[in-house]
Short mmCIF file of C-alpha atoms and ligand atoms in Angstrom, two decimals:
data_model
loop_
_atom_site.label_atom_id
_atom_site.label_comp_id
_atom_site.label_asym_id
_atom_site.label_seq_id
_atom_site.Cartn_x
_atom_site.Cartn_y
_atom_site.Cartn_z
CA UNK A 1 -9.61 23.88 -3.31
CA UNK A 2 -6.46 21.91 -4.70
CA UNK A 3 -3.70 20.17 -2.72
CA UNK A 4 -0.54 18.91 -3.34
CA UNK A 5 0.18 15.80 -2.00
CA UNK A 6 3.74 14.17 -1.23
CA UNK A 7 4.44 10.22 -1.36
CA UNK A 8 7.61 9.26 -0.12
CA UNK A 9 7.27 5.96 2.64
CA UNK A 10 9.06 3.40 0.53
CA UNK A 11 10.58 2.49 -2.85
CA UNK A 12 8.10 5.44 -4.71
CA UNK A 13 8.09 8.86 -5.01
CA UNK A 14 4.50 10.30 -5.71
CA UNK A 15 3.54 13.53 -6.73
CA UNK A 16 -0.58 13.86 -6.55
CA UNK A 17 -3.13 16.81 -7.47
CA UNK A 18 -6.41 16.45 -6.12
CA UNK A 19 -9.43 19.02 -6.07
CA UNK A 20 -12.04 19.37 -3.22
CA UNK A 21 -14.50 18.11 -5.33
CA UNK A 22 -13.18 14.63 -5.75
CA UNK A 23 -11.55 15.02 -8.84
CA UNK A 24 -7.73 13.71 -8.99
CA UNK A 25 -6.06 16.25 -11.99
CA UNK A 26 -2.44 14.67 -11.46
CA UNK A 27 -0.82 11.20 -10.10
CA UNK A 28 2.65 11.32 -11.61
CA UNK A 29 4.90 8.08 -9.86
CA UNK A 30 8.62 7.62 -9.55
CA UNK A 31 9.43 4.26 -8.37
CA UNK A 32 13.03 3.40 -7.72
CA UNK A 33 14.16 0.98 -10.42
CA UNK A 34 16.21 -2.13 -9.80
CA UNK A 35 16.43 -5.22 -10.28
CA UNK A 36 18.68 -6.39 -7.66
CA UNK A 37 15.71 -6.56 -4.40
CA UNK A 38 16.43 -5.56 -1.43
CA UNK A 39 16.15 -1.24 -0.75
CA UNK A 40 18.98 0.50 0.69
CA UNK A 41 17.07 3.39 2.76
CA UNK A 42 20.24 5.79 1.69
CA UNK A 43 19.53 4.99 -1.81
CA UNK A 44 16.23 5.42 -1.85
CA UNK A 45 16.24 8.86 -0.54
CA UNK A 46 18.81 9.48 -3.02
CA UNK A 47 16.37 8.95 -5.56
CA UNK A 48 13.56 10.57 -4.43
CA UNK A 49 15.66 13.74 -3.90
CA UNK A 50 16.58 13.47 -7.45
CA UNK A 51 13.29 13.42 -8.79
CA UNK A 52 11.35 15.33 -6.71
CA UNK A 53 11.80 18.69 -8.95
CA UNK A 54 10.78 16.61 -11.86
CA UNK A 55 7.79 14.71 -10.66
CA UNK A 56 6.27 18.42 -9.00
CA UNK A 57 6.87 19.82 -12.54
CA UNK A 58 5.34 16.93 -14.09
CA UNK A 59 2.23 16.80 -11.50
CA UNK A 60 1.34 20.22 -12.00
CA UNK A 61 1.79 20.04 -15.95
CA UNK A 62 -0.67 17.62 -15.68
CA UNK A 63 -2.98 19.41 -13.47
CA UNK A 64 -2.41 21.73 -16.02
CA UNK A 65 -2.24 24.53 -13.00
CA UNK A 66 0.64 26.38 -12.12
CA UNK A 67 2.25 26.14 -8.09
CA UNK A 68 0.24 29.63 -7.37
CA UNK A 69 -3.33 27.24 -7.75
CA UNK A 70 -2.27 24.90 -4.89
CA UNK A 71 -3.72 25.75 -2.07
CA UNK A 72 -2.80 23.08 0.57
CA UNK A 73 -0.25 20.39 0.77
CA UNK A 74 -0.10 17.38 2.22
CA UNK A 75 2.61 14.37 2.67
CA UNK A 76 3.18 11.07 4.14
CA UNK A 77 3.78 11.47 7.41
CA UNK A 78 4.48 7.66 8.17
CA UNK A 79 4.53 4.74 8.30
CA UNK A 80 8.00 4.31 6.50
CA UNK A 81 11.37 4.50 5.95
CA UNK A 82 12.86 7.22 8.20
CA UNK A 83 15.17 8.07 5.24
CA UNK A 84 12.71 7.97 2.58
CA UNK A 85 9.86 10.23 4.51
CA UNK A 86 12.27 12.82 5.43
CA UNK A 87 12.15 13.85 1.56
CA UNK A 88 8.56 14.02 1.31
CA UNK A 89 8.09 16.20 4.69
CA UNK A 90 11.57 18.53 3.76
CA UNK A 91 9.59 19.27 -0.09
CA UNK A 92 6.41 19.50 1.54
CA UNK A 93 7.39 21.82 4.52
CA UNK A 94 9.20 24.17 1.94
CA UNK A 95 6.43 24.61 -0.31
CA UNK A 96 3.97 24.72 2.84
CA UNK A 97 6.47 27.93 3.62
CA UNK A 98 7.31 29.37 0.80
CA UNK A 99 4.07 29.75 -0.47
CA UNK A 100 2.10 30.25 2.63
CA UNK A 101 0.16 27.43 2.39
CA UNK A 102 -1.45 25.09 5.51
CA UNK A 103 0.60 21.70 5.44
CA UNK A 104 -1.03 18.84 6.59
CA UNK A 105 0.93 15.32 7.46
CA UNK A 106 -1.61 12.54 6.46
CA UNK A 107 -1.36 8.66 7.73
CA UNK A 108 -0.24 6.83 4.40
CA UNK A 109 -2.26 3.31 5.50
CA UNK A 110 -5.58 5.23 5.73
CA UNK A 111 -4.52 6.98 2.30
CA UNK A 112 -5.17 3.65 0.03
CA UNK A 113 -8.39 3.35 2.24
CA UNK A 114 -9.66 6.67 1.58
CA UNK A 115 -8.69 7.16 -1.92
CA UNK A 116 -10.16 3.47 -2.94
CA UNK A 117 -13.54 4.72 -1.39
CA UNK A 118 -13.47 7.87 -3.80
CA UNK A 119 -12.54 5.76 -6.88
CA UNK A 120 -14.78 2.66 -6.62
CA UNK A 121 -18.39 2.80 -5.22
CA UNK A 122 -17.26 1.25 -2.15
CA UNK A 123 -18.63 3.45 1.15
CA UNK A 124 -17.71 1.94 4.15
CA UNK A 125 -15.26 -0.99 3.39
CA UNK A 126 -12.72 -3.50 5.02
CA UNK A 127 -9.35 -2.56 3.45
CA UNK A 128 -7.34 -5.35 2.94
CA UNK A 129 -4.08 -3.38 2.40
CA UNK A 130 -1.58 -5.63 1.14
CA UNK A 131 2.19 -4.13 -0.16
CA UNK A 132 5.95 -4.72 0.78
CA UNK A 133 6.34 -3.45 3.95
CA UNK A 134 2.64 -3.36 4.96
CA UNK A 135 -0.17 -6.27 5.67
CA UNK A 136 -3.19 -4.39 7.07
CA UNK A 137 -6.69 -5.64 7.21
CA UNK A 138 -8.39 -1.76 8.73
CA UNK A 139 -11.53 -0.47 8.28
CA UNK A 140 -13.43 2.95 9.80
CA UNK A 141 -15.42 1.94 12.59
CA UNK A 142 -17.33 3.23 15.89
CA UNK A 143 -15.48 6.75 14.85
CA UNK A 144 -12.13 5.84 14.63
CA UNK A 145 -10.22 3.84 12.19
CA UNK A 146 -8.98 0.48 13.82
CA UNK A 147 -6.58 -2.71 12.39
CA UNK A 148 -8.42 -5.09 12.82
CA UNK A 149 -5.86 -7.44 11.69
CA UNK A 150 -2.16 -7.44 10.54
CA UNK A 151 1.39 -9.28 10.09
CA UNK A 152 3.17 -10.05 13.15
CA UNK A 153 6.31 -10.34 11.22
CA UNK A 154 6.60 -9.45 7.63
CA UNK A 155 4.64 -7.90 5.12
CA UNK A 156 3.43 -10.29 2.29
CA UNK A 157 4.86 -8.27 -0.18
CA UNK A 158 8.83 -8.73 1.37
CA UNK A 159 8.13 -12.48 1.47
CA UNK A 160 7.02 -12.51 -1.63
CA UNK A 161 10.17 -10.48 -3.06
CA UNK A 162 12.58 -12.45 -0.67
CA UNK A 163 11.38 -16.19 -1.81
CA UNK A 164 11.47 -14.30 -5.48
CA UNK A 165 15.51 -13.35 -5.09
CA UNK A 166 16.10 -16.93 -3.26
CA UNK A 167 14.38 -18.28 -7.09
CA UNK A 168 16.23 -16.03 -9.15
CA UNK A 169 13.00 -13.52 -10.25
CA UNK A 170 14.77 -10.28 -9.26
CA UNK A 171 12.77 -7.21 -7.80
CA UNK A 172 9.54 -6.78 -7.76
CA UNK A 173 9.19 -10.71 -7.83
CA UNK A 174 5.37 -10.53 -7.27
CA UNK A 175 4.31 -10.19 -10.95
CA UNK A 176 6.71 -12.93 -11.91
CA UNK A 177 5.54 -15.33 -8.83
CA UNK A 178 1.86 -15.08 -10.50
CA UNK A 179 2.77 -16.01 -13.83
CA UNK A 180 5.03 -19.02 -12.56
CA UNK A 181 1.98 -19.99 -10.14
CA UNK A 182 -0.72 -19.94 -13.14
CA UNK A 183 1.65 -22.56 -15.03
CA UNK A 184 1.68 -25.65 -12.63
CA UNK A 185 -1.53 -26.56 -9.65
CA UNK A 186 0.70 -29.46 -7.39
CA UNK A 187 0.06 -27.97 -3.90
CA UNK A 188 2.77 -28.15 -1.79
CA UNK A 189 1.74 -27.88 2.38
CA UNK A 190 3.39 -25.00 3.41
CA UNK A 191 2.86 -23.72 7.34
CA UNK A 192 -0.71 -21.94 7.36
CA UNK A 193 -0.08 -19.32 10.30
CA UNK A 194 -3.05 -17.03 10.86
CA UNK A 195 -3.85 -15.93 14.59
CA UNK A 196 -7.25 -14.86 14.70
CA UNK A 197 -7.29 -11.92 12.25
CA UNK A 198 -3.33 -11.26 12.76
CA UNK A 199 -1.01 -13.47 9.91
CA UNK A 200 2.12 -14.13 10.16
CA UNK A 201 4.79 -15.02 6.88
CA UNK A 202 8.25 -15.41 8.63
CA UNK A 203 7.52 -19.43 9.29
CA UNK A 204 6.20 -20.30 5.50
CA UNK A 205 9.29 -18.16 4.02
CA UNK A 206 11.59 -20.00 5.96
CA UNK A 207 9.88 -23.46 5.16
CA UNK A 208 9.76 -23.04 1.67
CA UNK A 209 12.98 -21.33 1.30
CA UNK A 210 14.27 -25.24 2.62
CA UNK A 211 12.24 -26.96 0.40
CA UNK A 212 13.16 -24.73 -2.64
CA UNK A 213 16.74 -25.65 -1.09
CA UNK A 214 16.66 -29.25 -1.80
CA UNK A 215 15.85 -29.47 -5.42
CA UNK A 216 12.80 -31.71 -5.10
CA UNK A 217 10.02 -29.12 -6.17
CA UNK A 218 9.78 -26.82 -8.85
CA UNK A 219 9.68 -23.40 -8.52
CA UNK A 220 5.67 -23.17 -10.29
CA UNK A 221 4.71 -25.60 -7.31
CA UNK A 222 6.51 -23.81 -4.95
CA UNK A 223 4.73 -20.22 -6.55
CA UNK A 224 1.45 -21.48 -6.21
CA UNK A 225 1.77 -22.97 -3.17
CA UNK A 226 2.95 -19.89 -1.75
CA UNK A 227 0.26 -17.87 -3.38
CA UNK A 228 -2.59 -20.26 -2.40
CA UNK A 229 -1.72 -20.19 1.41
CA UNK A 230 -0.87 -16.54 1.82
CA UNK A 231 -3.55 -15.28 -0.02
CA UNK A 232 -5.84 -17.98 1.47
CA UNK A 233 -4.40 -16.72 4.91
CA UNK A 234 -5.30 -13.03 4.06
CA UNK A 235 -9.09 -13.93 2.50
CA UNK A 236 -9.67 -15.61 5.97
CA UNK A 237 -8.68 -12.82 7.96
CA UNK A 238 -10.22 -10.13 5.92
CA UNK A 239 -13.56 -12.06 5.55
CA UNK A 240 -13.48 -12.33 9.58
CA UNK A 241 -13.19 -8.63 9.86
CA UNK A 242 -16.13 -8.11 7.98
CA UNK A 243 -18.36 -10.80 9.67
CA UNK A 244 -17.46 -9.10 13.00
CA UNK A 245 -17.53 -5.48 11.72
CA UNK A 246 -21.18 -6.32 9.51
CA UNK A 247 -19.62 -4.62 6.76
CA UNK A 248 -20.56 -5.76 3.31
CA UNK A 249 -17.74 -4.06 1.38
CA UNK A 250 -13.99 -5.86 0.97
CA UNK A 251 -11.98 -2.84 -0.62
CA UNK A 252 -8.18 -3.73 -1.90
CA UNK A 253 -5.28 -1.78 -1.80
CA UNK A 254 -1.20 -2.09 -2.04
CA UNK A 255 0.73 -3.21 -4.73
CA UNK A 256 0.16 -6.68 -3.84
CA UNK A 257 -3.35 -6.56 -3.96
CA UNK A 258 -2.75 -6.20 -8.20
CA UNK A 259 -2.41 -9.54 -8.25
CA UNK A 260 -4.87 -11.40 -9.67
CA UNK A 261 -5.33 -14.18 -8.11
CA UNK A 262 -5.84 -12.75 -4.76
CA UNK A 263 -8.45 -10.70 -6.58
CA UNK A 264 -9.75 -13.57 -7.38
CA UNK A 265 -9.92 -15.12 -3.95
CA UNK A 266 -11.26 -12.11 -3.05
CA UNK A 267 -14.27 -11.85 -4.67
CA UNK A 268 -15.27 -15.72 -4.07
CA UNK A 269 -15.51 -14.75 -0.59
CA UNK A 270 -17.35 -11.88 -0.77
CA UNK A 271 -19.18 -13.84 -3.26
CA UNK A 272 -20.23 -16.43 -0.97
CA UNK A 273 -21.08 -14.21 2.13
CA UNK A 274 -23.03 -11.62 -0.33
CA UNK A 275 -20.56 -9.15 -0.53
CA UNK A 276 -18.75 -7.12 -2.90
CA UNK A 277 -15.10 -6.70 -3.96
CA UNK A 278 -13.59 -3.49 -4.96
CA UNK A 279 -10.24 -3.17 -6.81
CA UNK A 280 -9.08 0.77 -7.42
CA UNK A 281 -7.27 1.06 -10.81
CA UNK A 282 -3.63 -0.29 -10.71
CA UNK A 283 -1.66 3.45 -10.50
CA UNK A 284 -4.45 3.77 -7.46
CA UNK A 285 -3.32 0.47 -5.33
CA UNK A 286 0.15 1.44 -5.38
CA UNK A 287 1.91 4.16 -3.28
CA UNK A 288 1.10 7.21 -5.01
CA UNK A 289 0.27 10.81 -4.67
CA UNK A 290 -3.33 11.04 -5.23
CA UNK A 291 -4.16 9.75 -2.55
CA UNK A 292 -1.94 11.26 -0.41
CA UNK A 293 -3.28 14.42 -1.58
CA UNK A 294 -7.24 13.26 -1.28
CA UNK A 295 -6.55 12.60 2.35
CA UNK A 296 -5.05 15.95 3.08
CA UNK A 297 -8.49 17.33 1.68
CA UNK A 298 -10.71 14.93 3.62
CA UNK A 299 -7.94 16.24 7.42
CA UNK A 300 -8.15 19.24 5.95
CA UNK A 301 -12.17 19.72 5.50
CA UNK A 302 -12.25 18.09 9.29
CA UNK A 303 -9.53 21.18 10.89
CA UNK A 304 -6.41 19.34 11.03
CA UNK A 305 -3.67 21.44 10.50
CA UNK A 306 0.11 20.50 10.54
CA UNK A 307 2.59 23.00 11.98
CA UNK A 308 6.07 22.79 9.60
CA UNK A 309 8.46 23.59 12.90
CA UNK A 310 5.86 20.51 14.35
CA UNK A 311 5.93 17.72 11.46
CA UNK A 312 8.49 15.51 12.54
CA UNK A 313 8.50 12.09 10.30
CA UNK A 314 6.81 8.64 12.22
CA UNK A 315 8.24 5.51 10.53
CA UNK A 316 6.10 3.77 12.98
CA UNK A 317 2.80 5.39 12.71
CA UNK A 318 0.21 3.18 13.52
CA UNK A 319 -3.20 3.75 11.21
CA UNK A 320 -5.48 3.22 14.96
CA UNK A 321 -3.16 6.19 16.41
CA UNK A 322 -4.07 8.60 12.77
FE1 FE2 B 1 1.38 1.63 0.67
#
């Protein structure tokens, strides 16, 4: 069996083919590009409207199948942004209809969970999900999937890119915070706000937006700093999730989670408490398609179907309600 599936919560537009046997034949991305930070949710639909022709073309191409193989489809159903997901659903629901196809509408937070379990040898992990708009520590557990910890504010990624405009990095500013970070090690205390396994980022973007302000620190202290106590914050709550859960598996996911040195964090912890780390390949961590589609296989195989007159959007999908 092959599905289709449709990524469209945020800044990327994803396009992946997956069979039933594990094997993913397509992930073709289309990230918005800009350097300016900051999405405008009109815009972004714009773009994902534009490509979406292409990136299906492309997809299958890859696949090397033709739309007649595809036998289910699947799409982001939420969490997101209301403009962006409407895309996704609209393509999804058409081809769903036109081809006569069962559509199924797929939690995008249990998606990086689920696909990083079928591309690393991780079985039954903590996901530390860490992107833009998302900060998720979640794991499967007593039949349901639960979060066990989150952001009660931001996501790291948006503090990451907001400090990163304030500095003058443009968008994405992650990448370029980790190579400023790696230059300079003078620590600078920055608020360390972590709530049992819930983190919060508004306070230490705030604080070091002042100190940024008043010249005294350079922006590789400030970079580190801000890496070493986020990330630090994130380890602590992850590594408590798996001491209460007993799991023995830390799995990463979101496009934060490429940076290295919260990989590196990562694995000292799990290190220390005889664990193991697993990091999915980079096109993998991201939003993307694949695993989008991988998910609509795994609903699929357990009887969910999705109803196109009765697949409204949920920007606010929480992963303990998929
Ligand atoms: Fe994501």
């Amino acid at each position: 069996m092959i599905c289709l599936g449709i990524e469209s919560t945020a800044h990327t537009f994803g396009i992946g083919v997956a069979e039933s046997s594990g094997k993913i034949l397509a992930n073709v991305l289309k990230p918005v590009v800009t350097d300016k930070g900051g999405l405008i949710p009109a815009k972004v639909a714009e773009h994902h409207i534009e490509v979406c022709d292409t990136a299906i073309r492309e997809a299958l191409e890859k696949a090397g199948i033709s739309i007649n193989d595809v036998n289910l489809v699947s799409f982001s159903q939420g969490p997101g942004m209301g403009h962006a997901l409407r895309v996704g659903a609209m393509a999804a629901r058409a081809i769903s209809v036109m081809r006569k196809i069962p559509l199924i509408g797929v939690n995008h937070c249990i998606g990086h969970l689920e696909i990083g379990k079928l591309l690393t040898k991780a079985k039954e992990p903590v996901l530390l999900y860490v992107s833009g708009a998302n900060t998720q520590i979640l794991a499967f557990e007593g039949g349901k999937y639960r979060i066990f910890g989150e952001t009660l504010d931001i996501g790291a990624g948006n503090m990451l890119d907001v400090f990163g405009r304030e500095i003058g990095l443009g968008f994405p500013a992650g990448p370029k915070i980790m190579e400023l970070a790696a230059k300079d090690r003078n620590y600078v205390e920055l608020p360390y706000a972590i709530k049992g396994m819930d983190v919060s980022f508004g306070g230490i973007l705030t604080n070091i937006t002042e100190k940024w302000k008043t010249g005294k620190y350079s922006r590789e202290d400030l970079c580190y700093s801000l890496q070493e106590t986020a990330f630090s914050m994130l380890v602590e709550a992850a590594e408590r999730a798996m001491a209460h859960t007993g799991k023995k598996e830390l799995l990463l996911g979101g496009g934060v989670a490429s940076n290295l040195r919260l990989q590196e964090m990562c694995r000292a912890m799990c290190r220390q408490r005889g664990a193991e780390s697993f990091v999915p390949e980079r096109q993998f961590l991201v939003d993307n398609g694949a695993m989008i589609a991988w998910l609509g296989l795994l609903e699929y195989r357990k009887g969910k179907r999705t109803k196109a007159e009765k697949s409204p959007i949920m920007p606010y999908w929480r992963s303990d309600d998929a």
